Tab-separated table of C-alpha atoms in Angstrom:
chain	number	residue	atom	x	y	z
A	1	MET	CA	7.201	22.397	-7.107
A	2	ILE	CA	7.244	20.789	-3.627
A	3	GLU	CA	10.582	21.233	-1.389
A	4	VAL	CA	10.777	17.407	0.480
A	5	VAL	CA	12.281	18.523	4.268
A	6	SER	CA	11.875	15.669	5.655
A	7	PRO	CA	10.659	12.258	4.271
A	8	GLY	CA	9.646	10.376	7.338
A	9	PRO	CA	10.486	6.593	7.397
A	10	TYR	CA	10.027	6.145	3.924
A	11	ALA	CA	7.497	7.943	1.160
A	12	THR	CA	7.551	7.125	-2.521
A	13	VAL	CA	4.960	8.738	-5.251
A	14	GLN	CA	2.739	6.386	-6.441
A	15	ASP	CA	-0.814	6.107	-8.452
A	16	LEU	CA	-2.557	2.883	-9.772
A	17	GLY	CA	0.187	1.235	-10.802
A	18	ARG	CA	1.870	0.585	-14.471
A	19	PRO	CA	-0.360	-3.156	-15.531
A	20	GLY	CA	0.272	-5.216	-18.162
A	21	TYR	CA	4.159	-6.027	-17.890
A	22	GLY	CA	4.350	-9.251	-15.652
A	23	HIS	CA	5.461	-11.024	-19.066
A	24	LEU	CA	8.718	-8.725	-19.113
A	25	GLY	CA	8.844	-9.297	-14.656
A	26	VAL	CA	8.089	-5.733	-13.713
A	27	PRO	CA	5.419	-6.111	-11.073
A	28	ARG	CA	2.993	-3.565	-11.423
A	29	SER	CA	3.197	-1.843	-8.343
A	30	GLY	CA	1.052	1.621	-7.309
A	31	ALA	CA	-0.848	2.370	-4.093
A	32	ALA	CA	-0.903	-0.324	-2.031
A	33	ASP	CA	-3.946	1.361	-0.420
A	34	ALA	CA	-5.087	1.909	-3.620
A	35	PRO	CA	-9.241	3.256	-2.438
A	36	SER	CA	-7.005	5.836	-0.315
A	37	LEU	CA	-5.134	7.288	-2.845
A	38	ARG	CA	-8.155	7.687	-5.328
A	39	LEU	CA	-10.082	9.329	-2.517
A	40	ALA	CA	-7.996	11.553	-2.336
A	41	ASN	CA	-7.444	12.597	-5.217
A	42	ARG	CA	-11.076	12.970	-5.729
A	43	LEU	CA	-10.952	15.525	-3.075
A	44	VAL	CA	-8.828	17.341	-4.956
A	45	GLY	CA	-10.782	17.329	-8.335
A	46	ASN	CA	-8.089	14.896	-9.771
A	47	PRO	CA	-8.393	11.780	-11.678
A	48	GLU	CA	-8.058	8.750	-9.726
A	49	SER	CA	-5.197	7.709	-11.658
A	50	ALA	CA	-3.536	10.722	-10.794
A	51	ALA	CA	0.285	10.120	-8.971
A	52	GLY	CA	0.209	11.501	-5.162
A	53	ILE	CA	3.109	10.442	-2.172
A	54	GLU	CA	2.157	7.754	-0.043
A	55	THR	CA	3.451	8.168	3.499
A	56	THR	CA	4.888	4.898	5.803
A	57	PHE	CA	3.876	5.693	9.253
A	58	GLY	CA	4.023	9.807	8.682
A	59	GLY	CA	6.560	12.042	9.312
A	60	VAL	CA	6.727	13.613	6.634
A	61	ALA	CA	7.460	17.529	6.049
A	62	LEU	CA	7.513	19.327	3.193
A	63	ARG	CA	7.543	23.074	2.016
A	64	PHE	CA	5.383	24.050	-1.177
A	65	ALA	CA	6.751	27.069	-3.965
A	66	ALA	CA	3.379	28.337	-4.424
A	67	GLY	CA	0.142	27.630	-3.471
A	68	ALA	CA	-2.015	24.596	-3.703
A	69	TRP	CA	-5.049	22.434	-3.220
A	70	ILE	CA	-4.426	19.170	-1.312
A	71	ALA	CA	-6.166	16.782	0.521
A	72	LEU	CA	-5.247	13.465	2.692
A	73	ALA	CA	-6.425	10.056	3.150
A	74	GLY	CA	-5.577	6.586	3.969
A	75	ALA	CA	-4.404	6.426	7.875
A	76	PRO	CA	-5.195	8.836	10.053
A	77	CYS	CA	-2.679	11.642	10.875
A	78	ALA	CA	-1.785	15.163	12.890
A	79	VAL	CA	-1.906	17.400	10.281
A	80	GLU	CA	-0.400	20.842	10.190
A	81	ALA	CA	-0.307	23.257	7.105
A	82	ALA	CA	1.569	26.688	7.623
A	83	GLY	CA	1.589	26.095	11.364
A	84	ARG	CA	-2.534	25.438	11.737
A	85	PRO	CA	-3.895	21.996	12.138
A	86	VAL	CA	-5.859	20.626	8.863
A	87	GLY	CA	-8.392	17.455	8.737
A	88	MET	CA	-8.073	13.805	7.470
A	89	CYS	CA	-10.303	13.246	4.512
A	90	ALA	CA	-10.873	17.553	3.570
A	91	PRO	CA	-9.137	19.605	0.813
A	92	PHE	CA	-7.909	22.838	2.438
A	93	TRP	CA	-5.094	25.021	0.924
A	94	MET	CA	-1.713	25.298	1.159
A	95	PRO	CA	-0.383	28.497	0.763
A	96	GLU	CA	2.451	29.788	-1.062
A	97	GLY	CA	5.738	29.266	0.999
A	98	GLY	CA	3.940	27.386	3.494
A	99	GLU	CA	4.985	23.485	4.575
A	100	LEU	CA	3.337	20.791	5.423
A	101	ARG	CA	3.642	18.478	8.566
A	102	VAL	CA	2.378	15.002	9.329
A	103	GLY	CA	2.552	13.171	12.064
A	104	LEU	CA	2.141	9.942	13.154
A	105	PRO	CA	-0.699	7.781	12.473
A	106	TYR	CA	-3.045	6.604	15.022
A	107	GLU	CA	-3.937	3.673	13.206
A	108	GLY	CA	-2.686	2.125	10.235
A	109	LEU	CA	0.043	2.645	8.221
A	110	ARG	CA	0.435	3.854	5.194
A	111	THR	CA	-1.501	8.392	4.851
A	112	TYR	CA	-1.864	9.552	0.953
A	113	LEU	CA	-1.149	13.101	0.005
A	114	ALA	CA	-2.862	14.283	-3.851
A	115	VAL	CA	-2.598	17.586	-4.871
A	116	ARG	CA	-4.526	19.250	-7.629
A	117	GLY	CA	-2.968	18.400	-10.284
A	118	GLY	CA	-1.242	15.132	-9.455
A	119	ILE	CA	3.047	14.845	-8.647
A	120	GLY	CA	4.600	15.824	-12.463
A	121	VAL	CA	7.892	13.238	-11.743
A	122	ASP	CA	8.586	11.369	-15.162
A	123	PRO	CA	6.409	8.664	-16.439
A	124	VAL	CA	8.215	4.825	-16.231
A	125	LEU	CA	5.922	2.399	-18.416
A	126	GLY	CA	2.859	4.928	-18.236
A	127	SER	CA	3.033	5.132	-14.804
A	128	ARG	CA	5.115	7.515	-11.860
A	129	SER	CA	5.023	4.923	-9.349
A	130	THR	CA	8.076	3.862	-7.416
A	131	ASP	CA	8.572	0.372	-7.402
A	132	SER	CA	10.554	-0.662	-4.044
A	133	LEU	CA	11.551	-4.499	-6.213
A	134	SER	CA	12.922	-3.238	-9.496
A	135	GLY	CA	13.774	-0.139	-9.180
A	136	LEU	CA	11.697	1.211	-11.776
A	137	GLY	CA	9.978	5.026	-11.331
A	138	PRO	CA	11.251	7.324	-8.922
A	139	PRO	CA	13.850	7.298	-5.769
A	140	PRO	CA	11.993	7.231	-2.722
A	141	LEU	CA	11.673	11.046	-0.922
A	142	ARG	CA	14.857	12.371	0.420
A	143	ALA	CA	15.919	15.525	2.221
A	144	GLY	CA	15.801	17.904	-0.711
A	145	MET	CA	14.470	16.431	-3.180
A	146	VAL	CA	12.222	18.951	-5.086
A	147	LEU	CA	8.896	17.456	-6.965
A	148	PRO	CA	7.684	18.983	-9.433
A	149	LEU	CA	3.529	19.223	-9.934
A	150	GLY	CA	1.001	19.425	-12.969
A	151	GLY	CA	1.115	15.691	-14.740
A	152	ALA	CA	-2.452	15.110	-14.227
A	153	GLU	CA	-5.327	17.410	-15.470
A	154	PRO	CA	-7.591	18.227	-12.726
A	155	ALA	CA	-10.886	16.641	-13.869
A	156	ALA	CA	-13.550	18.000	-11.585
A	157	PRO	CA	-14.105	21.492	-9.638
A	158	ILE	CA	-13.800	20.743	-5.526
A	159	ALA	CA	-17.154	20.451	-4.780
A	160	VAL	CA	-16.325	18.056	-1.316
A	161	ASP	CA	-15.943	19.511	1.875
A	162	VAL	CA	-15.268	16.313	3.892
A	163	ALA	CA	-15.447	12.593	2.959
A	164	ALA	CA	-15.615	9.744	5.650
A	165	GLN	CA	-12.990	8.135	7.115
A	166	ARG	CA	-12.909	4.577	7.442
A	167	ALA	CA	-11.557	2.428	10.015
A	168	PHE	CA	-8.365	0.803	10.382
A	169	PRO	CA	-8.853	-2.511	12.444
A	170	ARG	CA	-5.588	-3.524	14.271
A	171	CYS	CA	-6.839	-7.306	13.882
A	172	PRO	CA	-9.111	-7.508	10.562
A	173	THR	CA	-10.588	-10.503	9.525
A	174	VAL	CA	-10.120	-11.036	5.716
A	175	GLY	CA	-11.285	-13.406	3.174
A	176	VAL	CA	-9.002	-16.350	1.155
A	177	VAL	CA	-9.843	-17.910	-1.735
A	178	PRO	CA	-8.107	-21.184	-1.610
A	179	GLY	CA	-5.389	-22.385	-3.779
A	180	PRO	CA	-4.020	-22.404	-6.791
A	181	ARG	CA	-1.550	-24.716	-4.626
A	182	ASP	CA	-3.448	-25.836	-1.437
A	183	ASP	CA	-3.238	-29.031	-1.767
A	184	TRP	CA	0.434	-28.661	-1.063
A	185	PHE	CA	-0.598	-28.533	2.382
A	186	THR	CA	-1.382	-30.959	5.331
A	187	PRO	CA	-4.944	-30.254	6.114
A	188	GLN	CA	-3.873	-29.387	9.405
A	189	ALA	CA	-2.263	-26.461	8.420
A	190	LEU	CA	-5.331	-25.617	6.696
A	191	THR	CA	-7.058	-25.316	9.606
A	192	ALA	CA	-4.509	-22.927	11.474
A	193	LEU	CA	-4.306	-21.069	8.560
A	194	TYR	CA	-8.196	-20.063	9.129
A	195	GLY	CA	-7.612	-20.335	13.065
A	196	GLY	CA	-4.702	-18.437	13.859
A	197	PRO	CA	-3.730	-15.203	14.782
A	198	TYR	CA	-0.981	-14.042	12.660
A	199	GLU	CA	1.428	-11.196	14.290
A	200	ILE	CA	2.049	-8.481	11.048
A	201	ALA	CA	6.086	-8.711	11.846
A	202	THR	CA	8.225	-6.274	11.530
A	203	GLU	CA	10.336	-7.476	7.964
A	204	SER	CA	7.099	-6.306	6.402
A	205	ASN	CA	7.106	-3.645	3.696
A	206	ARG	CA	5.360	-2.637	0.078
A	207	VAL	CA	6.492	-6.586	-1.445
A	208	GLY	CA	4.607	-8.284	0.869
A	209	VAL	CA	3.252	-8.678	4.598
A	210	ARG	CA	5.257	-11.604	6.661
A	211	LEU	CA	2.739	-13.069	9.311
A	212	ARG	CA	3.937	-15.030	12.393
A	213	GLY	CA	1.903	-17.794	13.555
A	214	PRO	CA	0.703	-21.637	13.058
A	215	VAL	CA	3.053	-22.942	10.711
A	216	LEU	CA	2.066	-24.291	7.645
A	217	GLY	CA	3.522	-28.022	7.536
A	218	ARG	CA	3.472	-29.278	3.506
A	219	ALA	CA	1.931	-32.305	2.588
A	220	ARG	CA	4.342	-32.913	-0.422
A	221	GLU	CA	7.916	-32.441	-0.752
A	222	GLY	CA	10.103	-30.444	-3.078
A	223	GLU	CA	9.697	-27.355	-4.867
A	224	LEU	CA	7.793	-26.103	-7.718
A	225	PRO	CA	8.440	-24.096	-10.669
A	226	SER	CA	8.429	-20.240	-11.300
A	227	GLU	CA	4.549	-20.236	-11.554
A	228	GLY	CA	2.620	-16.465	-12.178
A	229	MET	CA	2.044	-14.762	-8.590
A	230	ALA	CA	-1.199	-12.474	-8.256
A	231	LEU	CA	-2.138	-9.420	-5.741
A	232	GLY	CA	-3.059	-10.756	-2.573
A	233	ALA	CA	-1.370	-14.237	-2.878
A	234	ILE	CA	-0.517	-15.628	0.357
A	235	GLN	CA	3.023	-17.493	-0.296
A	236	VAL	CA	4.685	-20.456	2.038
A	237	PRO	CA	8.240	-20.675	2.492
A	238	PRO	CA	9.691	-23.597	3.406
A	239	GLY	CA	9.764	-22.100	7.009
A	240	GLY	CA	5.774	-22.636	6.646
A	241	GLN	CA	5.416	-18.243	7.806
A	242	PRO	CA	2.977	-17.327	5.004
A	243	ILE	CA	3.787	-14.009	3.204
A	244	VAL	CA	1.154	-11.603	1.959
A	245	PHE	CA	1.685	-10.443	-1.663
A	246	LEU	CA	1.816	-6.694	-1.863
A	247	ALA	CA	2.218	-4.178	-5.053
A	248	ASP	CA	5.690	-4.310	-5.386
A	249	HIS	CA	5.012	-8.289	-5.445
A	250	PRO	CA	7.147	-10.506	-7.891
A	251	PRO	CA	5.606	-11.129	-10.717
A	252	THR	CA	6.655	-15.010	-10.167
A	253	GLY	CA	7.577	-16.964	-7.615
A	254	GLY	CA	8.716	-20.881	-7.000
A	255	TYR	CA	7.461	-21.071	-3.150
A	256	PRO	CA	3.105	-22.524	-3.707
A	257	VAL	CA	0.364	-20.275	-2.563
A	258	ILE	CA	-1.696	-21.973	-0.072
A	259	GLY	CA	-4.516	-19.078	-1.190
A	260	VAL	CA	-5.583	-15.524	-2.357
A	261	VAL	CA	-6.628	-12.802	-0.063
A	262	GLN	CA	-9.702	-11.132	-1.934
A	263	SER	CA	-8.741	-7.520	-4.199
A	264	GLY	CA	-11.329	-5.818	-1.924
A	265	ASP	CA	-9.382	-6.983	1.280
A	266	VAL	CA	-5.987	-6.687	-0.042
A	267	PRO	CA	-5.799	-2.802	1.267
A	268	MET	CA	-6.610	-3.334	4.635
A	269	VAL	CA	-3.570	-5.824	5.133
A	270	ALA	CA	-1.486	-3.706	3.372
A	271	GLN	CA	-2.962	-0.900	6.431
A	272	LEU	CA	-1.429	-3.349	9.214
A	273	ARG	CA	1.809	-2.083	11.145
A	274	PRO	CA	4.148	-4.606	12.714
A	275	GLY	CA	2.516	-6.154	15.871
A	276	ASP	CA	-0.927	-5.680	14.819
A	277	HIS	CA	-3.122	-9.050	13.257
A	278	LEU	CA	-4.548	-10.610	10.931
A	279	ARG	CA	-7.051	-14.024	10.647
A	280	PHE	CA	-8.401	-15.789	7.513
A	281	ARG	CA	-11.546	-16.669	6.671
A	282	LYS	CA	-12.197	-19.248	3.603
A	283	VAL	CA	-14.187	-17.944	0.699
A	284	ARG	CA	-15.942	-19.963	-1.357
A	285	THR	CA	-15.982	-20.038	-4.840
């Protein structure tokens, strides 16, 4: 069992989500930076799909009732296990009764903690993920909450001492596939989108990254009927400031989508913190 001493600004249980329910209005959810959760799970011998903890801007403190193998990946932080410093992207042993403290990230936003055996909260529609939009899954972590362990059978012995830590740039350039509604925007808007840069707004969350920058003006009046929304969709409300949809995005929406961020670049967008910047480049299709 894990006792939450402090949840930090915002922390949730996440796995790889609950795909296949969009027709019922249920978002996929899951880790905003799935590659980091996958890595943390591999380091402790879990299946990549095992549930772990996603922290937002660090600050988490957890107490372990029993000894456990742990690994952290994603936004790099100072980490203490039972009073001693431990490294990121490397498995380590947490002794019985020990307290784990995760500091503020040096770069990036979200850090992932995996425990051998996984977090064993009850699944909802096949997933243990917290969905901030629909409210499905376990509630966000709060002080005094107790999390069970054992939701996943270890897939392999622990065999890796340390993995490479990827960089978290403060102004990445991500690929965008145009459309499906780029014809709703003026040529100047399309030039502005790929000119940038855009600043990450404080209102960003797991649903989407809100951007501030060049206004994307429309060439057509009116609104669309609701249509399906993809992960990474760049939706543009009437104010002209774009939003990049993340893991908890709604399955449908009525504002036009000017383009979609390549799936491989979405985790990078999810790691941007308020005040960071983002550039887009057009990807030929």
